Coordinates of C-alpha atoms in Angstrom, one line a residue:
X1 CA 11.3 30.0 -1.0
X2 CA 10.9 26.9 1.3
X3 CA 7.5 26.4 2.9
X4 CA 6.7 25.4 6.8
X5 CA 5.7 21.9 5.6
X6 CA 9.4 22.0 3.1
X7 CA 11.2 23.9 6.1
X8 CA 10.1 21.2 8.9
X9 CA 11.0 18.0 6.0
X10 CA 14.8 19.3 5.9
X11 CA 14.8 19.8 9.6
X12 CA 13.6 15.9 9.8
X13 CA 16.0 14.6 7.2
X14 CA 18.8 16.5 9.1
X15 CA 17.5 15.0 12.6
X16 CA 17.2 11.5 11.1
X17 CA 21.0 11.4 9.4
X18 CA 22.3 12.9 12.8
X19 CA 20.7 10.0 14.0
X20 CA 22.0 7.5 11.5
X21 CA 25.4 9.0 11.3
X22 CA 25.6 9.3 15.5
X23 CA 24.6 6.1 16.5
X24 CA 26.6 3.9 14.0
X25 CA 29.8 4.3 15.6
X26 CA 32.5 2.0 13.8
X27 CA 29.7 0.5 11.9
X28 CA 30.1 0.7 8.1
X29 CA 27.1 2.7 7.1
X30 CA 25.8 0.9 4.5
X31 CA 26.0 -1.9 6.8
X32 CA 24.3 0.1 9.5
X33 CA 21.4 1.1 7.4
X34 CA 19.6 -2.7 8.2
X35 CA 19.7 -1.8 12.1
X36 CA 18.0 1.8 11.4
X37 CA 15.5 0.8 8.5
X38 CA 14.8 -2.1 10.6
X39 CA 14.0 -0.2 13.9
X40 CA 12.2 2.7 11.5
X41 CA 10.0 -0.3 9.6
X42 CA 9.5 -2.2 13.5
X43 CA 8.2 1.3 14.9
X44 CA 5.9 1.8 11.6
X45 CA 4.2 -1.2 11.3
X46 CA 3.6 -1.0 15.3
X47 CA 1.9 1.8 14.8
X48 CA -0.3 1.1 11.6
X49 CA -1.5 -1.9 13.3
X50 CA -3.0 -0.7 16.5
X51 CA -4.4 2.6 14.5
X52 CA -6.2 0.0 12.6
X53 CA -7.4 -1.8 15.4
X54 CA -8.0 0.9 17.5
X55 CA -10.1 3.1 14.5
X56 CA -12.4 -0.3 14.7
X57 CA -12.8 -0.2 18.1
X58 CA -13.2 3.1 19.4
X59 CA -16.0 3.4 17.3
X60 CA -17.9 1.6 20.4
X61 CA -15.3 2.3 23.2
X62 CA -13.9 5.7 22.8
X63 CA -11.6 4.8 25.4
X64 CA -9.9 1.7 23.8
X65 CA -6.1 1.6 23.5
X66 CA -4.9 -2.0 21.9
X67 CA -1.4 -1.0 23.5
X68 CA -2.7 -1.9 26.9
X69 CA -5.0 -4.9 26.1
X70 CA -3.7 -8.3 27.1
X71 CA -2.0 -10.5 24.7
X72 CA -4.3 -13.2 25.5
X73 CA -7.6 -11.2 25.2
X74 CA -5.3 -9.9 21.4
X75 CA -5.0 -13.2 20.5
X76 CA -9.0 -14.2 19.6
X77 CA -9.3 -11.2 17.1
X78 CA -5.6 -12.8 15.8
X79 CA -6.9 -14.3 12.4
X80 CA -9.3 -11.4 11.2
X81 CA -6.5 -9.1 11.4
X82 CA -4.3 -11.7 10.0
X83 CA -6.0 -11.5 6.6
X84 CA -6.9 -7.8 6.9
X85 CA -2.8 -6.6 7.3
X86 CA -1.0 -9.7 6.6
X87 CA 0.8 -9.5 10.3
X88 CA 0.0 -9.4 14.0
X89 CA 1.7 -8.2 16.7
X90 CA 1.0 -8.7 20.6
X91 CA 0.2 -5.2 22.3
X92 CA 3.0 -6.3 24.4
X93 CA 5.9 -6.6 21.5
X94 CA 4.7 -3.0 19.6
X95 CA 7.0 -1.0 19.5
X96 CA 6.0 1.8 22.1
X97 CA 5.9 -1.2 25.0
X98 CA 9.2 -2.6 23.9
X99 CA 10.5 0.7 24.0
X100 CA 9.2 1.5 27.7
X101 CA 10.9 -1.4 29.0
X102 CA 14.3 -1.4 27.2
X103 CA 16.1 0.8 29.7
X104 CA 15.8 -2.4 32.2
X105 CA 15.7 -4.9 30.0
X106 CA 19.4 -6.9 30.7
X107 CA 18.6 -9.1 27.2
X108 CA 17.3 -6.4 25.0
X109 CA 18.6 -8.2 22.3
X110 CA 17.1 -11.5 22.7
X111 CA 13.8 -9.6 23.7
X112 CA 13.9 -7.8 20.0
X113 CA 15.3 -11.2 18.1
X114 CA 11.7 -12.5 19.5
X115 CA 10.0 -10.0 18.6
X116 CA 10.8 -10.0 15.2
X117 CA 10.7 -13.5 14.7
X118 CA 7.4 -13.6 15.9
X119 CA 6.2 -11.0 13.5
X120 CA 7.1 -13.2 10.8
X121 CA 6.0 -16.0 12.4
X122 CA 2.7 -14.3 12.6
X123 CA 2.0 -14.5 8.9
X124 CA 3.0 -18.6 8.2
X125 CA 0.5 -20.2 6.7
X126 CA -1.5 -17.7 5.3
X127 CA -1.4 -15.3 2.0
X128 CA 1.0 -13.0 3.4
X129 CA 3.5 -15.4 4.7
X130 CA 6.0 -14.4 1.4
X131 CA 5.6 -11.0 2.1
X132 CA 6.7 -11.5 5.8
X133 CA 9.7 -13.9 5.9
X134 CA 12.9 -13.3 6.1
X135 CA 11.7 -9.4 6.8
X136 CA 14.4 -8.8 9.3
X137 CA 16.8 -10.9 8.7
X138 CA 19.4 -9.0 7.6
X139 CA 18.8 -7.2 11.6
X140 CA 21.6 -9.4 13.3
X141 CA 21.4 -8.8 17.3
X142 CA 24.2 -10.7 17.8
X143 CA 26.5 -9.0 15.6
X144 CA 29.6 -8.3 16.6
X145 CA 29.1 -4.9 14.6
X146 CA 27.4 -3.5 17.2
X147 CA 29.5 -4.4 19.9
X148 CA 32.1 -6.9 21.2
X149 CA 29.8 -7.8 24.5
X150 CA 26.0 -8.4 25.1
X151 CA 26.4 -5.1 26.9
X152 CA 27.9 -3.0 24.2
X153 CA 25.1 -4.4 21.7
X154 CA 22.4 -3.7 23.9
X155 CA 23.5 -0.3 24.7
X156 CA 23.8 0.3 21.0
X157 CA 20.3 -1.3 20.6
X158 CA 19.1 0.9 23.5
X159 CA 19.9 4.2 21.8
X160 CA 18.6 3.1 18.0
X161 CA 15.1 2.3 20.2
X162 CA 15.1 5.6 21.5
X163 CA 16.6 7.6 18.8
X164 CA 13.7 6.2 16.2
X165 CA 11.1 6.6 19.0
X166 CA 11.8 10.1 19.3
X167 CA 11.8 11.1 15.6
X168 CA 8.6 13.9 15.2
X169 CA 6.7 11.6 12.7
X170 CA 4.0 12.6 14.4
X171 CA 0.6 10.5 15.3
X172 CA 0.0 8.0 12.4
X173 CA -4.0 9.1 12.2
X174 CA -2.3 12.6 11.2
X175 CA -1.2 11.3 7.6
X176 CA 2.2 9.8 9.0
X177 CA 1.9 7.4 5.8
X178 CA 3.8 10.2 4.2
X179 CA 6.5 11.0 6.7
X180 CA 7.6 7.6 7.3
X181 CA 7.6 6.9 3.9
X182 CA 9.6 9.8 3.2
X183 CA 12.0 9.5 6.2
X184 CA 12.4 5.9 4.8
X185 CA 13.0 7.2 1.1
X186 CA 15.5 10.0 2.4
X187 CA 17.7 7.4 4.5
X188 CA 18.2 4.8 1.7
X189 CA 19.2 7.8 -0.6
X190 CA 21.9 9.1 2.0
X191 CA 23.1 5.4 2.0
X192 CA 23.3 4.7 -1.5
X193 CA 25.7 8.0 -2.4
X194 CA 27.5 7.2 0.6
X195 CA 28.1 4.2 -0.3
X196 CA 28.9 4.3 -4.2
X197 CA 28.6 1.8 -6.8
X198 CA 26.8 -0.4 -4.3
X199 CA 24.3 2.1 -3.4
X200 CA 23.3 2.4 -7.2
X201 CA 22.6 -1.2 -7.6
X202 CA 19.4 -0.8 -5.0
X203 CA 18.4 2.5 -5.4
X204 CA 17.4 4.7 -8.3
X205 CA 17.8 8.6 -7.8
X206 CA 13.8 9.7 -7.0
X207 CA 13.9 12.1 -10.1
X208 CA 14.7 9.3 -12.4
X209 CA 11.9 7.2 -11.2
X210 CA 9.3 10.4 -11.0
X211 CA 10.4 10.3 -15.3
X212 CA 10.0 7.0 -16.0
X213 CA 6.8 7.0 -14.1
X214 CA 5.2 10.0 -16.0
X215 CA 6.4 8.3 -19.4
X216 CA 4.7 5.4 -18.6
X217 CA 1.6 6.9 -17.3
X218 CA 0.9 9.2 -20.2
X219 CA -2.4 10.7 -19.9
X220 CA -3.7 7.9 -17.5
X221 CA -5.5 8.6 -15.0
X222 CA -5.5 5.1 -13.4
X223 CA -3.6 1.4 -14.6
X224 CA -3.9 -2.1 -13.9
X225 CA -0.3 -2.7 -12.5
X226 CA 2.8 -2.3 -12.7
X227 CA 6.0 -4.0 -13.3
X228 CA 9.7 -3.5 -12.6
X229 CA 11.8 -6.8 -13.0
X230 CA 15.0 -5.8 -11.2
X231 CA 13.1 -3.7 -8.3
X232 CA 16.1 -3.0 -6.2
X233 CA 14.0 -1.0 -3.0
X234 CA 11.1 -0.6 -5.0
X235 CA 11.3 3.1 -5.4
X236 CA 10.1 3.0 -9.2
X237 CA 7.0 0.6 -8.5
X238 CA 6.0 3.6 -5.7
X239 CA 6.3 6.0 -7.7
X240 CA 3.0 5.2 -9.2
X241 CA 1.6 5.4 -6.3
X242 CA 2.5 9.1 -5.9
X243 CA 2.2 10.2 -9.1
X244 CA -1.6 8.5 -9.9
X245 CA -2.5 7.6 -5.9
X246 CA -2.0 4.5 -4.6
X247 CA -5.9 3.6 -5.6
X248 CA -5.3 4.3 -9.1
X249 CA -2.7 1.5 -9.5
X250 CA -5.8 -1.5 -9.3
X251 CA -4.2 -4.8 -9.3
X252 CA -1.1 -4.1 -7.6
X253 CA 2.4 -3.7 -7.7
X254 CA 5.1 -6.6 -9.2
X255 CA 8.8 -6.6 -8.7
X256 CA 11.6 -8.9 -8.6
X257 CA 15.2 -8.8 -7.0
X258 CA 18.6 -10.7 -7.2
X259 CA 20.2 -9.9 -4.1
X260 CA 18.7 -11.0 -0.4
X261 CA 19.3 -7.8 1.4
X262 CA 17.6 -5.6 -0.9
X263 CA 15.1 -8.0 -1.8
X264 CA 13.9 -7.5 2.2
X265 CA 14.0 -3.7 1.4
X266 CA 11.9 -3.8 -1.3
X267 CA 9.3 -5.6 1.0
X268 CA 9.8 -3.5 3.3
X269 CA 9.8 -0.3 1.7
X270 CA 5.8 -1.2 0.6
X271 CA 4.7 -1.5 4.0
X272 CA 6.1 1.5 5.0
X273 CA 4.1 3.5 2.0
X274 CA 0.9 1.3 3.5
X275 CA 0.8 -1.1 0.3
X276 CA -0.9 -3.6 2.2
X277 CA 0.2 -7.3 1.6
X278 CA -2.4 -8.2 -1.2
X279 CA -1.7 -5.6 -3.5
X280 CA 2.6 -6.3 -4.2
X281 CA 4.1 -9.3 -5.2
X282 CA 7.6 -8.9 -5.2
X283 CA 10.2 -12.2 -5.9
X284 CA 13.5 -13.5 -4.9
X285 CA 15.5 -14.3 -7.8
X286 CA 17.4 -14.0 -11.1
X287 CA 14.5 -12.3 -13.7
X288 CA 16.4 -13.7 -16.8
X289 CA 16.6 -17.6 -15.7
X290 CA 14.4 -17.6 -13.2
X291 CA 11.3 -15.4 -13.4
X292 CA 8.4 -15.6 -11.0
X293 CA 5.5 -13.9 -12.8
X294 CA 4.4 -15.6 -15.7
X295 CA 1.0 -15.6 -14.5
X296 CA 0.6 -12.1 -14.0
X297 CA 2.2 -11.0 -17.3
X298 CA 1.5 -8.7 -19.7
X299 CA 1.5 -5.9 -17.8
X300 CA 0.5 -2.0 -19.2
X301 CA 3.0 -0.8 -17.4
X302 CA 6.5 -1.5 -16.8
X303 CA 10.1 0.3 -15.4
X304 CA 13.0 -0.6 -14.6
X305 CA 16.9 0.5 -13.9
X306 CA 18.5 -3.1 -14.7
X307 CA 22.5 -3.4 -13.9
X308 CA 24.5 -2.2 -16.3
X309 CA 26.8 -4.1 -18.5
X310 CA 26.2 -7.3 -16.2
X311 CA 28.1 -10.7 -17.0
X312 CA 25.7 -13.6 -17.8
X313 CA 25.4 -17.3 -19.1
X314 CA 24.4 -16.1 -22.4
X315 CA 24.5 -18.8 -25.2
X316 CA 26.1 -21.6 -22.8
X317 CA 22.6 -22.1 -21.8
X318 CA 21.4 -24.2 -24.7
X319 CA 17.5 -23.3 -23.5
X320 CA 18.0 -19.9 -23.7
X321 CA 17.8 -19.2 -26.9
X322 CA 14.1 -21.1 -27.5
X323 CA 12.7 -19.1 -24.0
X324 CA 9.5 -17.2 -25.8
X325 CA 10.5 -13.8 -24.2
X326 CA 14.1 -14.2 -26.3
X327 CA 13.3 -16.7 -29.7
X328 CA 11.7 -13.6 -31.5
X329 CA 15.0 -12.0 -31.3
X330 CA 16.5 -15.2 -32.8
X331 CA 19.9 -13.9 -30.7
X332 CA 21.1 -13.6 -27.3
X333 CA 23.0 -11.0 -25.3
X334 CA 26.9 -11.2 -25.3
X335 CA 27.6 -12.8 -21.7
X336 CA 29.4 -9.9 -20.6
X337 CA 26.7 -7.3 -21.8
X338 CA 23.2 -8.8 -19.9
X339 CA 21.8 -5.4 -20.6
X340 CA 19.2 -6.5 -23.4
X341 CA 18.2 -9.2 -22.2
X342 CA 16.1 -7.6 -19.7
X343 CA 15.0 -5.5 -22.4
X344 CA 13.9 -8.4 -24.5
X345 CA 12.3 -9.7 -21.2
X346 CA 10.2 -6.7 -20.6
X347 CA 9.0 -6.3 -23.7
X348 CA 7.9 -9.9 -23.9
X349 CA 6.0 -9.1 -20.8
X350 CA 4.5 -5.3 -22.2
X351 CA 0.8 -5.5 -23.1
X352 CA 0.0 -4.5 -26.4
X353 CA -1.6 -1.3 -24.9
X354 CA 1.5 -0.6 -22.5
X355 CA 5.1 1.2 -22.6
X356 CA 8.1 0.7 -21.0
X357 CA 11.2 3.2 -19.9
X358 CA 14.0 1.7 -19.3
X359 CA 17.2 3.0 -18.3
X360 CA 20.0 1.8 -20.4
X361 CA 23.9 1.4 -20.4
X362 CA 24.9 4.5 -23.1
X363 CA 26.8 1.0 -24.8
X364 CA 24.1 -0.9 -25.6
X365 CA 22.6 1.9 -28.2
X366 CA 25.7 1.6 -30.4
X367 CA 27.8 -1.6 -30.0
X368 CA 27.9 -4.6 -32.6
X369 CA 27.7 -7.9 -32.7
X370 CA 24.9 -9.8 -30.8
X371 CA 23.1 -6.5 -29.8
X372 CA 23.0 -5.1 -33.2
X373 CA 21.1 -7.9 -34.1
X374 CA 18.8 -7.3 -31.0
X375 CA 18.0 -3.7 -31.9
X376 CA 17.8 -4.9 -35.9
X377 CA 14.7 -6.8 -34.5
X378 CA 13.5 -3.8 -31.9
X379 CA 13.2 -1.5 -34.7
X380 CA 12.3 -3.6 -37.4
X381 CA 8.9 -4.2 -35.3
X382 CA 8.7 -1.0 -34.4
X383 CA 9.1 -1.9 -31.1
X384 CA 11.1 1.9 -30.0
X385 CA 9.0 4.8 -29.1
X386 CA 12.0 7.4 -28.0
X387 CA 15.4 6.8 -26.6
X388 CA 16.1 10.0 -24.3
X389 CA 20.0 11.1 -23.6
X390 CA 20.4 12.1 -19.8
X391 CA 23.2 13.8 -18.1
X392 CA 26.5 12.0 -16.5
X393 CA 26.6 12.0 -12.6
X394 CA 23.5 11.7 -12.0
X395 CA 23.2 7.5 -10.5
X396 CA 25.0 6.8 -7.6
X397 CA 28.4 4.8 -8.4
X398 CA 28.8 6.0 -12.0
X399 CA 29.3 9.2 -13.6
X400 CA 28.2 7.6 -17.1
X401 CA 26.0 9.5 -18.8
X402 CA 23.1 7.0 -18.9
X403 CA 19.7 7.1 -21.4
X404 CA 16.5 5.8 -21.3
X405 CA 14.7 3.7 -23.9
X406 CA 11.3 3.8 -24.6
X407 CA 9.4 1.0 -25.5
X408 CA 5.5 0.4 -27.4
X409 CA 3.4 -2.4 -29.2
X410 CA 1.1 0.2 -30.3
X411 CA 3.0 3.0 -32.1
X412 CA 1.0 5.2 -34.5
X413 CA 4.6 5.4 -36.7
X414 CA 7.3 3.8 -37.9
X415 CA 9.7 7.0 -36.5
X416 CA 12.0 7.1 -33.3
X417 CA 12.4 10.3 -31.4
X418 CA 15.7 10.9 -30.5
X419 CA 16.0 13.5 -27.2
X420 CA 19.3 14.9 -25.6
X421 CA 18.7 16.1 -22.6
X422 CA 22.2 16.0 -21.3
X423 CA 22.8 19.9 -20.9
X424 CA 24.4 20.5 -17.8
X425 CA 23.5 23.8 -17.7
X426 CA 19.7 22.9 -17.8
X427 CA 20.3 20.5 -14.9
X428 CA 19.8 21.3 -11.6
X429 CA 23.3 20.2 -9.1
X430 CA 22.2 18.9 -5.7
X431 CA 24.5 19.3 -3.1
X432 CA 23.7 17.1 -0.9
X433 CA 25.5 17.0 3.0
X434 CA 27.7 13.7 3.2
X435 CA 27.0 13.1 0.1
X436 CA 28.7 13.2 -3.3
X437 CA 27.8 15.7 -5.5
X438 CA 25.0 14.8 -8.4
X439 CA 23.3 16.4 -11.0
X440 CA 19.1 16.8 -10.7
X441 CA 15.7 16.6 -12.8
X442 CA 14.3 19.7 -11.6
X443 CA 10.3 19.7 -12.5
X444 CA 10.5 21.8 -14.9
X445 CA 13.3 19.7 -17.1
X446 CA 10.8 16.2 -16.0
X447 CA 8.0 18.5 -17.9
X448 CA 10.0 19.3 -20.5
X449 CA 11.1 15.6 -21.0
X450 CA 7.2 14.7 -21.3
X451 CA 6.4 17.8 -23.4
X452 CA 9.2 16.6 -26.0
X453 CA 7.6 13.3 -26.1
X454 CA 4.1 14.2 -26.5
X455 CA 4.9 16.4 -29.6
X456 CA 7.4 13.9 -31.3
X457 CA 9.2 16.8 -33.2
X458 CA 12.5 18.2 -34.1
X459 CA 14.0 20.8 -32.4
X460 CA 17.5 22.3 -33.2
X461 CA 20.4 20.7 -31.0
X462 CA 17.4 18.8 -28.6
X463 CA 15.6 16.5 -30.4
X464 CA 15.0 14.6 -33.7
X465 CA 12.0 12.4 -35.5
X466 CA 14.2 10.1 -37.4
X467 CA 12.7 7.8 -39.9
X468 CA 13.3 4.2 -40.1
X469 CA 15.3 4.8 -43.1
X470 CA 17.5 7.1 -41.2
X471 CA 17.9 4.2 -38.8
X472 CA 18.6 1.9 -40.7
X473 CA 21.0 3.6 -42.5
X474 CA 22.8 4.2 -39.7
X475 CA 23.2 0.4 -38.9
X476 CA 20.6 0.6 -36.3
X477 CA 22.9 2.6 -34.1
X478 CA 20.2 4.2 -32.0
X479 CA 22.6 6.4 -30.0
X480 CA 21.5 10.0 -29.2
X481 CA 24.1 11.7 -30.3
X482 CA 24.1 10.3 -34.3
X483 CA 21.2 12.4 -34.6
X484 CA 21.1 15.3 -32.6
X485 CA 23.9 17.6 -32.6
X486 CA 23.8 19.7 -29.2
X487 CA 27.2 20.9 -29.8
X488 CA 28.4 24.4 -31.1
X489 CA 29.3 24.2 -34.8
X490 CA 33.0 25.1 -35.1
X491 CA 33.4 28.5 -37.2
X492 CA 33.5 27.8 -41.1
X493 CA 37.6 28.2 -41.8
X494 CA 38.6 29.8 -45.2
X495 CA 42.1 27.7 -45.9
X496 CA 43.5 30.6 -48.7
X497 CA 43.2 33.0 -45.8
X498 CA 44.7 30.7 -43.7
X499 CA 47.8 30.0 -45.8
X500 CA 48.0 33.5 -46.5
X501 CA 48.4 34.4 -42.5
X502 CA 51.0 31.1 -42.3
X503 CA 52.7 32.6 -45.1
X504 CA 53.0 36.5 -43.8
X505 CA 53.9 35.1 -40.1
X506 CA 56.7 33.0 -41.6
X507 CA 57.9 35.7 -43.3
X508 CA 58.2 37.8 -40.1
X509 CA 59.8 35.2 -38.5
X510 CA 62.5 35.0 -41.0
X511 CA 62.9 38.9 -41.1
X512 CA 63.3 38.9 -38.0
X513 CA 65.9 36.0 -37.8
X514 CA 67.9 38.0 -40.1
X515 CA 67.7 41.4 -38.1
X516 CA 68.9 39.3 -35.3
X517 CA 71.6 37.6 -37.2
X518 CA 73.4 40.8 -38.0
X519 CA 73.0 42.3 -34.6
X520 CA 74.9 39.0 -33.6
X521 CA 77.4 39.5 -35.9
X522 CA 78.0 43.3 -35.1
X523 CA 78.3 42.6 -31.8
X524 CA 81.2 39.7 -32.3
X525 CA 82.7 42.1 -34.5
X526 CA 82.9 45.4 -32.2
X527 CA 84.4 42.2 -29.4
X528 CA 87.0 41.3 -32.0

């Protein structure tokens, strides 16, 4: 049974995909999801900032209200706040005054182009000047998406403002951290199952990343920081945050991303769960030729969900193959499989006290060639803690059953445990509105994940311990299903029995056959 706090979180996701789905028009939605993040993220950090100043100053004037201060009497406390939040904004651009004026405001857009540039502006030429440019620059007011005239845009502009401004996040002092953050979480789901095999190349379902987080965390209580090299939104480096508290990840939070737009999501997506500026570091790049944190690696602990079965250089890049996160190997990837790569790469950068859970193409357990040779060289090392056998349907944009792989530097035993997990019937089926149907970790199958994995034992049709031996005997084929049979045993047949039923139905047959043969001919007979 739903709570009042579970009741009134539906109620708000409802209101804010009405929103979403009302106001975009003929917009695309996936394309449409920059203009509303964007307006949700402008509205947020509008908020957070004048909280913070006004908690500061109230403490002297009770009656102080940075929304009405001047911008030029803003401007002299401009660099303390600077390196306190990593971004300023004039009372006269947050988003409550912008909001107030748009109704009258003939160049809205240009007004909110301004705006935006000047909170990235804010940050050049201090610490946080990564973290803030390029923020909004996938929120084009000038698209022709939202309108063939300045009018139409504006109008379109007009109702995002007020639509956003009237969503019941409540006052930010009241704990609004949460509701933003979730409201923010809840949108970019509903975009990436709308929008397919796209969607899943941001956004990890937030069951998948609550796993990988409690595998990694073990029996911590707090870690350095963490790691995830292809950090689409950045929904698996928060989920440490929620799972330990944001205080008990110390140093921070590292990602990197390939692709621009999501890259700005990521960014984005930190603010909006208050990771202030100084504790994330996330890059713009490709991870396997271009990395940006060699001096923050190793790291204790590290997740990912890299793209699956991804083309590559591979071996046409001569350097490759000497890199020290891929010479141990002594092999690369094939180029149209990238998948291990990353694995290679992360467990260059584990800490010999760390683990990693990746999640993993189902192909690269089994196949030949190149990645043989790459798991030869995982397991030989002792490199694989568990490799875990998930349900199909469950990522947006592929029905593949995926699994995850479990990686250590500090195993207490050469064994592998081997979980299948991929019972439907244990899975829970979200049906989600507008959305395509998809199979869920409830918390009771995330517990009995961790439960498996903490005992390391065999259990009929769910698990196995497997021995190196075992592995290796089995080519280093380290799929699930080699070594754990989940499936009914077909009933044991007897074959004398079996010829003896052939034999006694054959002989009916041909009985039969007869009887009708000499009716036949009885009945040509009496017609003669």
């Amino acid at each position: 049974m739903e709570t009042k706090n579970e009741k009134e979180r539906t109620e708000l996701h409802k209101m804010i995909w009405a929103i979403a789905e009302d106001l975009r028009g003929t917009v695309d939605g996936w394309d449409f999801k920059a203009y509303v993040l964007g307006m949700l993220f402008y509205r947020f950090i509008s908020e957070n900032l004048a909280n913070y100043i006004n908690k500061d100053e109230q403490r002297i004037h009770p009656d102080f209200k940075y929304e009405k201060l001047d911008d030029k009497v803003a401007e002299k406390d401009k660099k303390g706040i600077l390196e306190d939040k990593g971004f300023f904004i004039y009372p006269s651009e947050l988003f409550c005054n912008i909001r107030a004026n748009a109704k009258n405001d003939k160049d809205l857009n240009v007004t909110i182009h301004t705006v935006f540039s000047n909170i990235e502006s804010s940050a050049k030429g201090t610490d946080s000047e990564d973290d803030l440019e390029g923020l909004f620059s996938d929120f084009d007011v000038n698209s022709n998406k939202l309108g063939k005239t300045v009018e139409e845009r504006n109008e379109k502009i007009l109702n995002l403002i007020n639509k956003i401004g009237d969503l019941p996040l409540g006052d930010y002092k009241d704990n609004s951290i949460d509701l933003f953050g979730d409201a923010y979480e809840f949108l970019m789901t509903m975009y990436a199952s709308s929008a397919g095999k796209s969607g899943g190349e941001f956004f990890t379902p937030q069951e998948v990343g609550d796993l990988l987080a409690r595998i990694v965390i073990g029996d911590k209580k707090e870690i350095n920081k963490v790691y995830d090299p292809c950090c689409g939104s950045g929904g698996l480096l928060l989920k440490f945050a929620k799972v330990l508290g944001k205080e008990n990840v110390k140093d921070g939070y590292f990602g990197q991303e390939n692709n621009l737009t999501t890259y700005n999501l990521s960014r984005i997506n930190m603010f909006l769960h208050d990771i202030n500026y100084n504790k994330f570091n996330i890059g713009y790049g490709d991870t396997i030729l271009n990395p940006v944190h060699w001096d923050e690696e190793p790291f204790d602990a590290i997740v990912s969900n890299p793209p699956y079965s991804h083309k590559w250089v591979g071996k046409d890049n001569p350097l490759l193959i000497n890199d020290p996160r891929f010479a141990p190997a002594g092999v690369l990837a094939p180029k149209k499989f990238e998948d291990l790569q990353f694995t290679m790469h992360m467990l260059s950068w584990l800490s010999p006290k760390g683990t990693a859970a990746i999640v993993e193409f189902p192909g690269v357990l089994y196949r030949g060639s190149a990645e043989q040779k790459i798991r030869k060289y995982l397991i030989d090392n002792n490199f694989i803690e568990a490799v875990i056998q998930l349900p199909g349907e469950m990522f947006f944009g592929t029905p593949i059953a995926t699994c995850i792989i479990v990686l250590k530097k500090n195993k207490i035993d050469n064994n592998i445990l081997f979980l299948d997990v991929s019972d439907k019937k244990t899975i829970n089926k979200d049906r989600m509105k507008n959305a395509t149907n998809k199979y869920k970790l409830s918390d009771e199958n995330i517990k009995d994940i961790i439960e498996f994995l903490n005992r390391r034992t065999t259990i009929e049709k769910r698990s196995l311990l497997a021995s190196y031996d075992l592995v290796k005997e089995n080519k280093y084929n380290i799929s699930v299903s080699t070594y754990v049979k989940n499936l009914e045993e077909p009933p044991e047949i007897n074959i004398k029995e079996l010829n003896n039923e052939i034999k006694e139905i054959v002989r009916r047959e041909l009985k039969t056959r007869e009887e009708l043969d000499k009716i036949v001919s009885e009945l040509e007979a009496d017609y003669e």
